Coordinates of C-alpha atoms in Angstrom, one line a residue:
M604 CA -32.6 30.5 -38.3
N605 CA -32.1 29.1 -41.7
R606 CA -29.8 26.2 -42.5
K607 CA -27.2 28.4 -43.9
G608 CA -26.9 30.4 -40.7
K609 CA -26.7 27.3 -38.6
G610 CA -23.9 26.0 -40.9
Y611 CA -21.9 29.1 -40.3
I612 CA -22.3 28.7 -36.5
Y613 CA -21.2 25.0 -36.7
I614 CA -18.1 25.9 -38.8
F615 CA -17.2 28.8 -36.4
T616 CA -17.6 26.6 -33.4
I617 CA -15.4 23.9 -34.9
I618 CA -12.7 26.5 -35.8
L619 CA -12.9 28.0 -32.3
I620 CA -12.6 24.6 -30.6
S621 CA -9.7 23.8 -32.9
L622 CA -7.9 27.0 -32.0
L623 CA -8.5 26.5 -28.3
A624 CA -7.2 22.9 -28.6
L625 CA -4.1 24.2 -30.5
F626 CA -3.6 27.0 -27.9
F627 CA -3.8 24.6 -25.0
Y628 CA -1.5 22.1 -26.8
F629 CA 1.1 24.9 -27.2
I630 CA 0.7 25.8 -23.5
Y631 CA 1.1 22.2 -22.5
S632 CA 4.1 21.7 -24.8
Y633 CA 5.8 24.9 -23.4
I634 CA 5.3 23.8 -19.8
S635 CA 6.5 20.3 -20.6
N636 CA 9.6 21.6 -22.4
T637 CA 10.3 24.1 -19.7
S638 CA 10.0 21.4 -17.0
Y639 CA 12.3 19.1 -19.1
I640 CA 14.8 21.9 -19.6
N641 CA 14.7 22.8 -15.9
L642 CA 15.0 19.1 -15.0
N643 CA 18.1 18.7 -17.2
R644 CA 19.6 21.9 -15.8
V645 CA 19.2 20.6 -12.3
E646 CA 20.6 17.2 -13.2
K647 CA 23.5 18.9 -14.9
I648 CA 24.3 20.9 -11.8
Q649 CA 23.9 17.7 -9.7
S650 CA 26.3 15.9 -12.0
K651 CA 29.0 18.5 -11.3
Y652 CA 28.6 18.0 -7.6
V653 CA 28.7 14.3 -8.0
A654 CA 32.0 14.7 -9.9
E655 CA 33.4 16.7 -7.0
S656 CA 32.1 14.0 -4.6
V657 CA 34.0 11.3 -6.6
L658 CA 37.2 13.4 -6.2
N659 CA 36.7 13.8 -2.5
I660 CA 36.0 10.1 -2.1
K661 CA 39.2 9.3 -3.9
I662 CA 41.3 11.7 -1.7
S663 CA 39.8 10.2 1.4
E664 CA 40.8 6.6 0.5
N665 CA 43.6 5.2 2.7
N666 CA 45.8 4.3 -0.2
F667 CA 45.5 7.6 -2.0
N668 CA 48.7 9.2 -0.6
G669 CA 50.6 6.0 -1.5
E670 CA 49.3 6.2 -5.0
L671 CA 50.2 9.8 -5.3
R672 CA 53.7 9.2 -3.9
N673 CA 54.4 6.3 -6.3
F674 CA 53.1 8.4 -9.2
I675 CA 55.4 11.4 -8.4
F676 CA 58.5 9.3 -8.0
S677 CA 57.7 7.3 -11.1
N678 CA 58.2 10.4 -13.3
E679 CA 55.1 9.4 -15.4
K680 CA 53.1 12.2 -16.9
Y681 CA 49.7 10.7 -15.8
I682 CA 48.1 7.6 -14.3
K683 CA 44.6 6.2 -14.4
L684 CA 43.0 5.6 -11.0
N685 CA 40.1 3.5 -9.6
C686 CA 37.5 4.6 -7.0
E687 CA 36.6 2.1 -4.3
F688 CA 33.2 3.7 -3.8
K689 CA 30.9 5.8 -6.0
P690 CA 27.6 7.7 -5.5
S691 CA 24.4 6.0 -6.6
D692 CA 23.2 6.5 -10.2
T693 CA 26.8 7.3 -11.2
E694 CA 29.2 5.9 -13.7
V695 CA 32.9 7.0 -13.3
K696 CA 34.0 7.3 -16.9
N697 CA 37.5 8.6 -16.1
L698 CA 39.6 9.2 -13.0
E699 CA 43.3 10.2 -13.3
L700 CA 46.3 12.1 -11.9
R701 CA 48.4 14.4 -14.1
R702 CA 51.6 16.3 -13.5
R703 CA 51.2 20.0 -14.1
D704 CA 54.6 21.3 -12.9
Y705 CA 55.7 24.7 -14.3
S706 CA 58.2 27.5 -13.8
N707 CA 56.8 30.8 -12.6
K708 CA 57.8 34.3 -13.7
K709 CA 60.7 34.3 -11.3
G710 CA 62.0 31.1 -12.8
I711 CA 61.1 29.1 -9.7
D712 CA 59.8 25.6 -10.2
V713 CA 56.3 25.0 -9.0
D714 CA 55.1 21.5 -8.1
L715 CA 51.6 20.9 -9.2
V716 CA 49.3 17.9 -9.8
E717 CA 45.8 17.6 -11.2
L718 CA 43.2 15.1 -10.0
N719 CA 40.3 15.0 -12.5
T720 CA 37.3 12.9 -13.2
D721 CA 34.5 12.6 -15.8
V722 CA 31.2 11.1 -14.5
K723 CA 27.8 10.3 -15.9
Y724 CA 25.1 11.0 -13.4
K725 CA 21.7 9.7 -14.5
N726 CA 21.6 11.2 -18.1
S727 CA 24.1 14.0 -17.6
I728 CA 27.9 14.0 -18.0
A729 CA 30.2 16.4 -16.2
G730 CA 33.8 16.7 -15.0
A731 CA 35.7 18.2 -12.1
K732 CA 39.3 18.7 -11.3
I733 CA 41.3 19.7 -8.3
M734 CA 44.7 21.4 -8.7
A735 CA 47.1 20.7 -5.8
N736 CA 50.7 21.1 -4.7
Y737 CA 52.3 17.8 -3.9
I738 CA 55.5 18.7 -2.0
N739 CA 54.7 19.2 1.6
E740 CA 54.9 22.8 2.6
I741 CA 57.1 22.0 5.6
Y742 CA 59.9 21.4 3.2
K743 CA 59.6 24.8 1.5
E744 CA 60.8 27.3 4.1
E745 CA 62.8 29.9 2.1
D746 CA 65.3 30.4 4.9
G747 CA 66.0 26.7 4.9
V748 CA 65.0 26.2 8.5
L749 CA 62.0 24.3 9.8
N750 CA 61.3 24.9 13.5
S751 CA 58.3 24.6 15.7
G752 CA 57.2 28.2 15.1
K753 CA 56.6 27.4 11.5
V754 CA 54.3 24.4 12.1
N755 CA 50.7 24.4 13.1
K756 CA 50.6 23.6 16.9
D757 CA 48.0 20.8 16.3
D758 CA 50.4 19.1 13.8
L759 CA 53.7 19.6 15.6
E760 CA 53.7 16.4 17.7
K761 CA 52.6 14.4 14.7
I762 CA 55.4 15.8 12.6
K763 CA 57.9 15.2 15.4
N764 CA 56.8 11.6 15.7
S765 CA 57.0 11.1 11.9
F766 CA 60.7 11.9 12.0
N767 CA 61.3 9.8 15.1
D768 CA 59.6 6.8 13.7
N769 CA 60.7 7.2 10.1
N770 CA 62.3 4.3 8.1
W771 CA 65.4 5.9 6.6
S772 CA 66.5 2.9 4.6
K773 CA 63.9 3.1 1.8
G774 CA 64.8 2.1 -1.7
E775 CA 68.5 2.4 -2.5
I776 CA 69.2 4.8 0.4
K777 CA 72.1 3.5 2.5
V778 CA 71.9 4.1 6.2
L779 CA 74.7 4.0 8.9
N780 CA 73.7 3.9 12.5
L781 CA 76.1 5.1 15.1
D782 CA 76.0 4.4 18.8
G783 CA 79.0 5.7 20.7
D784 CA 81.8 8.2 20.3
F785 CA 83.1 8.6 16.7
I786 CA 84.9 10.9 14.4
Y787 CA 83.9 11.8 10.8
G788 CA 87.1 12.4 9.0
T789 CA 89.4 11.5 6.0
E790 CA 92.3 9.2 5.4
K791 CA 94.1 8.9 2.1
G792 CA 91.4 11.0 0.3
K793 CA 88.6 8.7 1.6
K794 CA 86.0 9.6 4.1
F795 CA 85.5 7.3 7.1
I796 CA 83.9 7.1 10.5
F797 CA 86.8 6.6 12.9
E798 CA 86.8 5.1 16.3
E799 CA 89.5 6.0 18.9
V800 CA 90.9 2.9 20.6
E801 CA 93.5 2.5 23.3
V802 CA 96.6 0.5 22.3
Y803 CA 99.8 -0.2 24.1
D804 CA 102.8 1.7 22.7
E805 CA 106.0 -0.4 23.0
N806 CA 108.2 2.6 22.7
L807 CA 106.3 4.8 25.2
R808 CA 105.5 1.8 27.3
E809 CA 102.0 3.1 27.9
K810 CA 98.6 3.0 26.5
V811 CA 97.8 5.7 23.8
K812 CA 94.8 6.5 21.8
K813 CA 94.9 5.5 18.1
R814 CA 92.4 6.4 15.4
S815 CA 91.0 3.4 13.6
P816 CA 88.8 3.6 10.4
L817 CA 85.6 1.8 11.1
Y818 CA 83.1 2.6 8.2
L819 CA 83.9 3.8 4.7
L820 CA 81.4 6.5 3.8
D821 CA 81.5 6.4 0.0
N822 CA 78.0 5.0 -0.4
V823 CA 76.4 6.2 2.8
D824 CA 73.4 8.5 2.3
V825 CA 72.0 8.8 5.9
I826 CA 73.9 8.9 9.2
V827 CA 71.8 8.2 12.2
Q828 CA 73.5 9.1 15.5
K829 CA 71.7 7.2 18.2
N830 CA 73.9 8.1 21.1
G831 CA 77.4 9.5 22.0
T832 CA 79.5 12.2 20.4
L833 CA 80.1 12.7 16.7
N834 CA 83.1 14.9 15.9
I835 CA 82.9 16.2 12.3
E836 CA 86.4 17.2 11.1
T837 CA 85.8 17.3 7.3
D838 CA 83.3 18.7 4.8
I839 CA 80.2 16.7 4.0
R840 CA 78.5 16.4 0.6
D841 CA 75.0 15.2 -0.1
Q842 CA 74.1 13.4 3.2
I843 CA 71.4 13.4 5.9
L844 CA 72.7 13.8 9.4
L845 CA 70.2 12.8 12.1
I846 CA 71.6 14.1 15.4
N847 CA 70.3 12.6 18.7
N848 CA 73.1 13.5 21.0
K849 CA 76.4 15.6 20.8
V850 CA 77.8 16.8 17.6
L851 CA 81.0 18.9 17.2
F852 CA 81.4 20.9 14.0
N853 CA 84.6 22.5 12.9
D854 CA 83.5 25.3 10.6
N855 CA 82.6 22.6 8.1
A856 CA 80.9 23.1 4.7
I857 CA 78.0 20.7 4.5
S858 CA 75.5 20.0 1.8
G859 CA 72.4 18.0 2.6
I860 CA 69.9 17.9 5.4
I861 CA 70.6 18.1 9.2
I862 CA 67.9 16.9 11.6
L863 CA 68.2 17.9 15.3
N864 CA 66.2 15.8 17.6
N865 CA 65.2 16.3 21.2
N866 CA 68.5 15.3 22.8
A867 CA 70.7 17.0 20.3
E868 CA 73.6 19.2 21.5
V869 CA 75.4 21.3 18.9
F870 CA 78.9 22.6 19.5
N871 CA 80.8 25.1 17.2
N872 CA 79.7 26.2 13.8
C873 CA 79.1 24.9 10.2
K874 CA 77.7 26.2 7.0
L875 CA 74.9 24.1 5.6
E876 CA 73.6 24.2 2.0
G877 CA 70.3 22.4 2.0
Y878 CA 67.8 22.2 4.8
L879 CA 67.8 22.2 8.6
I880 CA 65.0 20.5 10.5
N881 CA 65.0 21.9 14.1
L882 CA 61.5 21.1 15.5
Y883 CA 62.9 21.1 19.1
D884 CA 64.3 24.7 18.6
K885 CA 67.8 23.7 19.6
N886 CA 70.4 26.5 19.7
S887 CA 72.9 25.9 17.0
G888 CA 75.7 27.5 15.1
I889 CA 74.4 26.2 11.8
N890 CA 74.3 28.8 9.1
V891 CA 71.8 27.7 6.5
K892 CA 71.5 28.5 2.8
Y893 CA 68.3 27.0 1.4
K894 CA 69.0 24.6 -1.5
P895 CA 65.8 22.7 -2.5
K896 CA 67.8 20.5 -4.9
V897 CA 68.7 18.3 -1.9
F898 CA 65.1 17.0 -2.0
E899 CA 65.6 15.5 -5.4
K900 CA 67.8 12.9 -3.8
F901 CA 66.3 12.6 -0.4
G902 CA 62.6 13.4 -0.9
S903 CA 61.7 9.8 -1.3
V904 CA 63.0 9.0 2.2
L905 CA 61.7 12.0 4.2
P906 CA 58.4 11.5 6.2
E907 CA 55.3 12.9 4.4
Y908 CA 57.4 14.6 1.7
I909 CA 54.6 14.0 -0.7
K910 CA 51.3 15.4 0.5
F911 CA 48.1 16.4 -1.5
Q912 CA 47.5 20.1 -0.8
P913 CA 44.5 21.3 -2.9
N914 CA 44.4 25.0 -4.0
S915 CA 41.6 25.1 -6.6
L916 CA 38.5 23.2 -7.8
N917 CA 36.9 23.6 -11.2
Y918 CA 34.0 22.0 -13.0
Y919 CA 33.5 21.5 -16.8
D920 CA 30.8 20.4 -19.1
I921 CA 31.2 17.3 -21.3
E922 CA 29.1 16.4 -24.4
D923 CA 27.6 13.0 -24.4
N924 CA 28.4 11.5 -27.8
T925 CA 27.1 8.0 -27.0

């Protein structure tokens, strides 16, 4: 073969080798890019689950319910939170609570709060949010009566104990404790708790019972009857009555909350605008009209009134501009 023929072969071989090298380079680049894309995709998915984990970690913290309660009663629109623990390779860029209350089509107010977070996991950023109702569902019975049949059996004793052990004198709430036989009535346009005492009548020359005003009720928010009999002669406006023994109604009109405990005995009838808590299923002549407005005043003092009750979880992508 002459030199010219050999030259063509060399040139062809060089071109072929170059094409093969270029081909294998493209194959390698495609595989590398695909692997990188798949790796990023997996990492992005993982970052969303990490964001969800951060929310779950926050909810499980011992002080979360307290933070939620303080936030709701502060009337702030949102607050920033901290997380005591976070997953490895994770930076919590944002964690907050936001009020999302709204009125539905029927004009009924719906309590709603959003817990959301933005996290950076390795090289990916993602977010997650949980929407939740924050007013405990036990205070939302539309007939205005909470009894044992409306509570999960596993939770019933816990809820009963929460009322028995509750501290009723929170914040500016004024509490009056009664131990004995008393009358809830009026004198000269003022409402009092009266006590009947025996005094000697000089004219009759014998002992007679006389009604003596004991407590002025102008600023009392909660009346806790520990023992005895409470005879209610007048209407009641915006108070909590916690009944542990005998109570005598007289077709009164009452607004507020009545709580009947285990030893409660109810005589006669009354009309209640507000809420009746009857976890021991006591027979009563209490006719209830549900008025959720009473909770605006008394929600802060009721046990577990604020409770995080999730109803949806969503993820969202975030662009890394750093």
